[in-house]
mmCIF file of C-alpha atoms in Angstrom:
data_model
loop_
_atom_site.group_PDB
_atom_site.id
_atom_site.type_symbol
_atom_site.label_atom_id
_atom_site.label_comp_id
_atom_site.label_asym_id
_atom_site.label_seq_id
_atom_site.Cartn_x
_atom_site.Cartn_y
_atom_site.Cartn_z
ATOM 1 C CA UNK A 16 29.699 -5.683 56.096
ATOM 2 C CA UNK A 17 28.050 -8.874 55.830
ATOM 3 C CA UNK A 18 24.445 -7.860 55.314
ATOM 4 C CA UNK A 19 26.563 -5.094 52.449
ATOM 5 C CA UNK A 20 27.835 -8.421 50.975
ATOM 6 C CA UNK A 21 24.010 -10.357 51.132
ATOM 7 C CA UNK A 22 22.566 -7.132 49.926
ATOM 8 C CA UNK A 23 25.103 -7.261 46.916
ATOM 9 C CA UNK A 24 24.398 -10.874 45.629
ATOM 10 C CA UNK A 25 20.900 -10.219 46.279
ATOM 11 C CA UNK A 26 21.177 -7.200 43.244
ATOM 12 C CA UNK A 27 23.293 -8.984 40.926
ATOM 13 C CA UNK A 28 20.725 -12.555 41.465
ATOM 14 C CA UNK A 29 17.752 -10.098 40.266
ATOM 15 C CA UNK A 30 20.152 -8.380 37.658
ATOM 16 C CA UNK A 31 20.382 -11.567 36.075
ATOM 17 C CA UNK A 32 16.310 -12.552 36.977
ATOM 18 C CA UNK A 33 15.550 -9.681 34.869
ATOM 19 C CA UNK A 34 18.051 -9.751 31.677
ATOM 20 C CA UNK A 35 16.662 -13.672 31.590
ATOM 21 C CA UNK A 36 13.215 -12.583 31.210
ATOM 22 C CA UNK A 37 13.977 -9.764 29.484
ATOM 23 C CA UNK A 38 15.873 -12.022 26.900
ATOM 24 C CA UNK A 39 12.787 -14.863 26.945
ATOM 25 C CA UNK A 40 10.244 -12.038 26.763
ATOM 26 C CA UNK A 41 12.036 -10.837 23.431
ATOM 27 C CA UNK A 42 12.072 -14.076 21.734
ATOM 28 C CA UNK A 43 8.875 -14.634 22.286
ATOM 29 C CA UNK A 44 7.585 -11.098 20.780
ATOM 30 C CA UNK A 45 10.171 -12.288 17.735
ATOM 31 C CA UNK A 46 8.516 -15.879 17.794
ATOM 32 C CA UNK A 47 5.188 -13.396 17.415
ATOM 33 C CA UNK A 48 6.329 -11.212 14.693
ATOM 34 C CA UNK A 49 7.210 -13.983 12.968
ATOM 35 C CA UNK A 50 4.288 -16.410 12.760
ATOM 36 C CA UNK A 51 2.034 -13.352 11.655
ATOM 37 C CA UNK A 52 4.339 -12.197 8.740
ATOM 38 C CA UNK A 53 4.583 -16.051 7.674
ATOM 39 C CA UNK A 54 0.756 -15.690 7.536
ATOM 40 C CA UNK A 55 0.268 -12.549 6.259
ATOM 41 C CA UNK A 56 3.101 -14.247 3.003
ATOM 42 C CA UNK A 57 0.458 -17.433 3.219
ATOM 43 C CA UNK A 58 -2.513 -15.030 2.776
ATOM 44 C CA UNK A 59 -0.109 -12.336 -0.182
ATOM 45 C CA UNK A 60 -0.375 -15.608 -2.211
ATOM 46 C CA UNK A 61 -2.982 -17.442 -2.093
ATOM 47 C CA UNK A 62 -4.391 -14.375 -2.867
ATOM 48 C CA UNK A 63 -1.876 -13.959 -6.142
ATOM 49 C CA UNK A 64 -2.581 -17.593 -7.091
ATOM 50 C CA UNK A 65 -5.923 -17.615 -6.711
ATOM 51 C CA UNK A 66 -6.467 -14.915 -9.420
ATOM 52 C CA UNK A 67 -3.876 -15.897 -11.321
ATOM 53 C CA UNK A 68 -5.140 -18.920 -11.710
ATOM 54 C CA UNK A 69 -9.051 -18.256 -12.377
ATOM 55 C CA UNK A 70 -7.893 -16.113 -14.848
ATOM 56 C CA UNK A 71 -5.757 -18.581 -16.936
ATOM 57 C CA UNK A 72 -8.537 -21.372 -16.191
ATOM 58 C CA UNK A 73 -11.083 -18.941 -17.825
ATOM 59 C CA UNK A 74 -8.704 -18.365 -21.158
ATOM 60 C CA UNK A 75 -11.251 -17.911 -24.260
ATOM 61 C CA UNK A 76 -10.133 -19.612 -27.645
ATOM 62 C CA UNK A 77 -9.805 -17.643 -30.742
ATOM 63 C CA UNK A 78 -13.213 -19.047 -31.802
ATOM 64 C CA UNK A 79 -15.105 -17.745 -28.705
ATOM 65 C CA UNK A 80 -13.433 -14.067 -28.976
ATOM 66 C CA UNK A 81 -13.876 -13.718 -32.070
ATOM 67 C CA UNK A 82 -18.073 -15.039 -31.317
ATOM 68 C CA UNK A 83 -17.586 -12.935 -28.841
ATOM 69 C CA UNK A 84 -16.222 -9.268 -30.542
ATOM 70 C CA UNK A 85 -12.881 -9.108 -28.920
ATOM 71 C CA UNK A 86 -9.301 -9.536 -29.603
ATOM 72 C CA UNK A 87 -8.011 -12.804 -29.108
ATOM 73 C CA UNK A 88 -4.735 -11.788 -26.975
ATOM 74 C CA UNK A 89 -2.725 -14.309 -25.292
ATOM 75 C CA UNK A 90 1.212 -13.969 -24.702
ATOM 76 C CA UNK A 91 3.499 -14.940 -21.729
ATOM 77 C CA UNK A 92 6.677 -12.407 -21.606
ATOM 78 C CA UNK A 93 9.852 -14.174 -19.190
ATOM 79 C CA UNK A 94 12.709 -12.086 -18.434
ATOM 80 C CA UNK A 95 14.583 -16.709 -18.259
ATOM 81 C CA UNK A 96 14.514 -16.393 -14.131
ATOM 82 C CA UNK A 97 10.503 -15.470 -13.772
ATOM 83 C CA UNK A 98 7.583 -14.140 -16.090
ATOM 84 C CA UNK A 99 7.771 -10.135 -15.694
ATOM 85 C CA UNK A 100 4.689 -9.977 -17.765
ATOM 86 C CA UNK A 101 1.712 -12.079 -19.089
ATOM 87 C CA UNK A 102 -1.199 -11.111 -21.763
ATOM 88 C CA UNK A 103 -4.467 -13.657 -21.439
ATOM 89 C CA UNK A 104 -8.474 -12.642 -22.327
ATOM 90 C CA UNK A 105 -10.285 -14.375 -20.136
ATOM 91 C CA UNK A 106 -13.595 -14.912 -18.407
ATOM 92 C CA UNK A 107 -13.509 -12.197 -15.897
ATOM 93 C CA UNK A 108 -15.546 -11.710 -12.571
ATOM 94 C CA UNK A 109 -16.774 -8.817 -13.039
ATOM 95 C CA UNK A 110 -19.649 -8.419 -9.652
ATOM 96 C CA UNK A 111 -19.267 -10.929 -6.797
ATOM 97 C CA UNK A 112 -22.294 -13.305 -9.210
ATOM 98 C CA UNK A 113 -21.050 -12.521 -12.631
ATOM 99 C CA UNK A 114 -18.163 -13.138 -15.518
ATOM 100 C CA UNK A 115 -17.997 -11.305 -18.355
ATOM 101 C CA UNK A 116 -15.249 -11.258 -21.178
ATOM 102 C CA UNK A 117 -11.923 -9.211 -21.537
ATOM 103 C CA UNK A 118 -8.013 -9.402 -21.523
ATOM 104 C CA UNK A 119 -6.032 -9.004 -18.835
ATOM 105 C CA UNK A 120 -2.328 -7.243 -18.560
ATOM 106 C CA UNK A 121 -0.056 -8.839 -15.375
ATOM 107 C CA UNK A 122 3.201 -6.532 -15.078
ATOM 108 C CA UNK A 123 6.018 -7.757 -13.052
ATOM 109 C CA UNK A 124 7.569 -4.206 -11.334
ATOM 110 C CA UNK A 125 10.799 -4.257 -9.148
ATOM 111 C CA UNK A 126 10.472 -2.508 -6.002
ATOM 112 C CA UNK A 127 14.026 -1.450 -6.266
ATOM 113 C CA UNK A 128 14.102 -3.881 -2.141
ATOM 114 C CA UNK A 129 16.509 -7.303 -1.669
ATOM 115 C CA UNK A 130 16.145 -9.195 1.393
ATOM 116 C CA UNK A 131 18.418 -12.287 1.990
ATOM 117 C CA UNK A 132 16.946 -15.551 1.771
ATOM 118 C CA UNK A 133 19.495 -18.048 2.916
ATOM 119 C CA UNK A 134 22.756 -16.766 1.498
ATOM 120 C CA UNK A 135 20.724 -15.169 -1.759
ATOM 121 C CA UNK A 136 19.899 -11.729 -1.970
ATOM 122 C CA UNK A 137 17.059 -11.290 -4.006
ATOM 123 C CA UNK A 138 14.342 -8.659 -5.301
ATOM 124 C CA UNK A 139 10.919 -8.172 -4.312
ATOM 125 C CA UNK A 140 8.125 -7.851 -6.599
ATOM 126 C CA UNK A 141 4.473 -5.702 -7.093
ATOM 127 C CA UNK A 142 2.092 -7.710 -9.525
ATOM 128 C CA UNK A 143 -0.387 -5.766 -10.208
ATOM 129 C CA UNK A 144 -3.767 -6.929 -12.684
ATOM 130 C CA UNK A 145 -5.367 -4.414 -15.388
ATOM 131 C CA UNK A 146 -8.427 -5.892 -16.586
ATOM 132 C CA UNK A 147 -9.475 -3.800 -19.919
ATOM 133 C CA UNK A 148 -8.794 -0.146 -20.262
ATOM 134 C CA UNK A 149 -9.347 -0.006 -16.540
ATOM 135 C CA UNK A 150 -5.933 1.726 -14.737
ATOM 136 C CA UNK A 151 -4.053 -1.070 -13.316
ATOM 137 C CA UNK A 152 -4.342 -2.142 -9.139
ATOM 138 C CA UNK A 153 -1.965 -4.807 -7.305
ATOM 139 C CA UNK A 154 -2.174 -7.863 -6.932
ATOM 140 C CA UNK A 155 0.954 -9.504 -5.303
ATOM 141 C CA UNK A 156 3.132 -7.296 -2.931
ATOM 142 C CA UNK A 157 5.919 -8.900 -1.485
ATOM 143 C CA UNK A 158 6.419 -11.235 -4.445
ATOM 144 C CA UNK A 159 9.843 -12.830 -5.229
ATOM 145 C CA UNK A 160 8.800 -15.063 -8.034
ATOM 146 C CA UNK A 161 5.965 -15.392 -10.768
ATOM 147 C CA UNK A 162 5.974 -17.938 -12.896
ATOM 148 C CA UNK A 163 2.986 -19.191 -15.398
ATOM 149 C CA UNK A 164 4.266 -21.097 -18.740
ATOM 150 C CA UNK A 165 1.524 -23.333 -21.293
ATOM 151 C CA UNK A 166 2.192 -26.880 -21.303
ATOM 152 C CA UNK A 167 1.381 -29.475 -24.184
ATOM 153 C CA UNK A 168 2.790 -32.582 -25.060
ATOM 154 C CA UNK A 169 6.270 -30.637 -26.163
ATOM 155 C CA UNK A 170 7.014 -29.423 -23.316
ATOM 156 C CA UNK A 171 6.786 -25.708 -21.120
ATOM 157 C CA UNK A 172 6.059 -22.478 -23.197
ATOM 158 C CA UNK A 173 7.273 -19.155 -21.180
ATOM 159 C CA UNK A 174 7.812 -17.012 -23.526
ATOM 160 C CA UNK A 175 5.742 -15.895 -25.903
ATOM 161 C CA UNK A 176 1.854 -17.404 -27.336
ATOM 162 C CA UNK A 177 0.617 -20.507 -26.585
ATOM 163 C CA UNK A 178 0.807 -23.674 -28.732
ATOM 164 C CA UNK A 179 -1.709 -24.928 -30.896
ATOM 165 C CA UNK A 180 -1.867 -28.248 -28.805
ATOM 166 C CA UNK A 181 -1.354 -26.435 -25.070
ATOM 167 C CA UNK A 182 -3.011 -28.798 -23.054
ATOM 168 C CA UNK A 183 -2.384 -27.776 -19.244
ATOM 169 C CA UNK A 184 -1.181 -23.868 -17.481
ATOM 170 C CA UNK A 185 0.721 -23.817 -15.067
ATOM 171 C CA UNK A 186 0.811 -21.507 -12.003
ATOM 172 C CA UNK A 187 3.199 -20.909 -9.428
ATOM 173 C CA UNK A 188 4.305 -17.884 -6.990
ATOM 174 C CA UNK A 189 6.840 -17.184 -3.866
ATOM 175 C CA UNK A 190 6.317 -14.858 -1.740
ATOM 176 C CA UNK A 191 8.534 -13.324 0.597
ATOM 177 C CA UNK A 192 7.999 -13.299 4.767
ATOM 178 C CA UNK A 193 11.084 -11.202 5.883
ATOM 179 C CA UNK A 194 12.716 -11.571 9.270
ATOM 180 C CA UNK A 195 11.533 -9.327 12.004
ATOM 181 C CA UNK A 196 13.805 -6.060 12.311
ATOM 182 C CA UNK A 197 16.106 -5.555 15.631
ATOM 183 C CA UNK A 198 15.498 -8.931 16.869
ATOM 184 C CA UNK A 199 17.507 -11.190 19.514
ATOM 185 C CA UNK A 200 21.471 -11.259 19.032
ATOM 186 C CA UNK A 201 21.428 -14.562 20.368
ATOM 187 C CA UNK A 202 18.425 -15.622 18.233
ATOM 188 C CA UNK A 203 19.894 -16.900 14.774
ATOM 189 C CA UNK A 204 18.353 -18.764 11.346
ATOM 190 C CA UNK A 205 14.678 -18.843 12.971
ATOM 191 C CA UNK A 206 14.378 -15.312 12.343
ATOM 192 C CA UNK A 207 15.831 -15.384 8.727
ATOM 193 C CA UNK A 208 13.628 -14.264 5.930
ATOM 194 C CA UNK A 209 12.043 -17.476 4.278
ATOM 195 C CA UNK A 210 9.995 -18.199 1.045
ATOM 196 C CA UNK A 211 5.778 -19.331 1.096
ATOM 197 C CA UNK A 212 5.889 -21.093 -2.967
ATOM 198 C CA UNK A 213 2.482 -22.368 -4.350
ATOM 199 C CA UNK A 214 1.688 -23.140 -7.245
ATOM 200 C CA UNK A 215 -1.101 -25.183 -9.363
ATOM 201 C CA UNK A 216 -1.182 -27.069 -12.942
ATOM 202 C CA UNK A 217 -4.644 -26.118 -14.262
ATOM 203 C CA UNK A 218 -6.695 -27.151 -17.594
ATOM 204 C CA UNK A 219 -8.506 -23.919 -18.954
ATOM 205 C CA UNK A 220 -12.367 -24.768 -19.149
ATOM 206 C CA UNK A 221 -12.943 -23.703 -22.706
ATOM 207 C CA UNK A 222 -9.749 -26.765 -24.347
ATOM 208 C CA UNK A 223 -11.691 -29.060 -26.476
ATOM 209 C CA UNK A 224 -12.009 -31.841 -24.406
ATOM 210 C CA UNK A 225 -8.997 -34.341 -25.504
ATOM 211 C CA UNK A 226 -9.340 -37.228 -27.012
#
């Protein structure tokens, strides 16, 4: 009889150990997935910020556009919360070692998907970039916010053309790092979706020197 109890106890202890190991392994897997997703979100944010910043930094003046024989069109569009579209006449990369003048068009499109960040449900957007008459291509995925603004001595302009006394351009992006699906029931806020935010303020290189 004693041997039966010993055997049963061993089975129970073994089951507890296996269950504990399984939970720990699940935590490790989820933690690794979180880290990977966070790194991927940071990479997406860096690429989007870099692409938009380069176009903003190389904006052409009206005189330069006229000399080069291309229309001068610089305009921001906003819904009051984020930049929904932008038209920038700029020097753009035409090859790994060359640039050329072109009008660049950015559009923010709602993907119809949402994620929960903290207590808020936020929409996910896709950002496309079109150079001249070329087909648009995607430069941003899982985007939560895109923020462009022309700064002058008076205020920031987020909707419309830049002011005549524009001195700087602000560029900001926010990209979602979704939580892994199927997380363990004992895992809490550590697996929640979070945002990767990046931004910069720059002075377009073709602006006249400041006094």
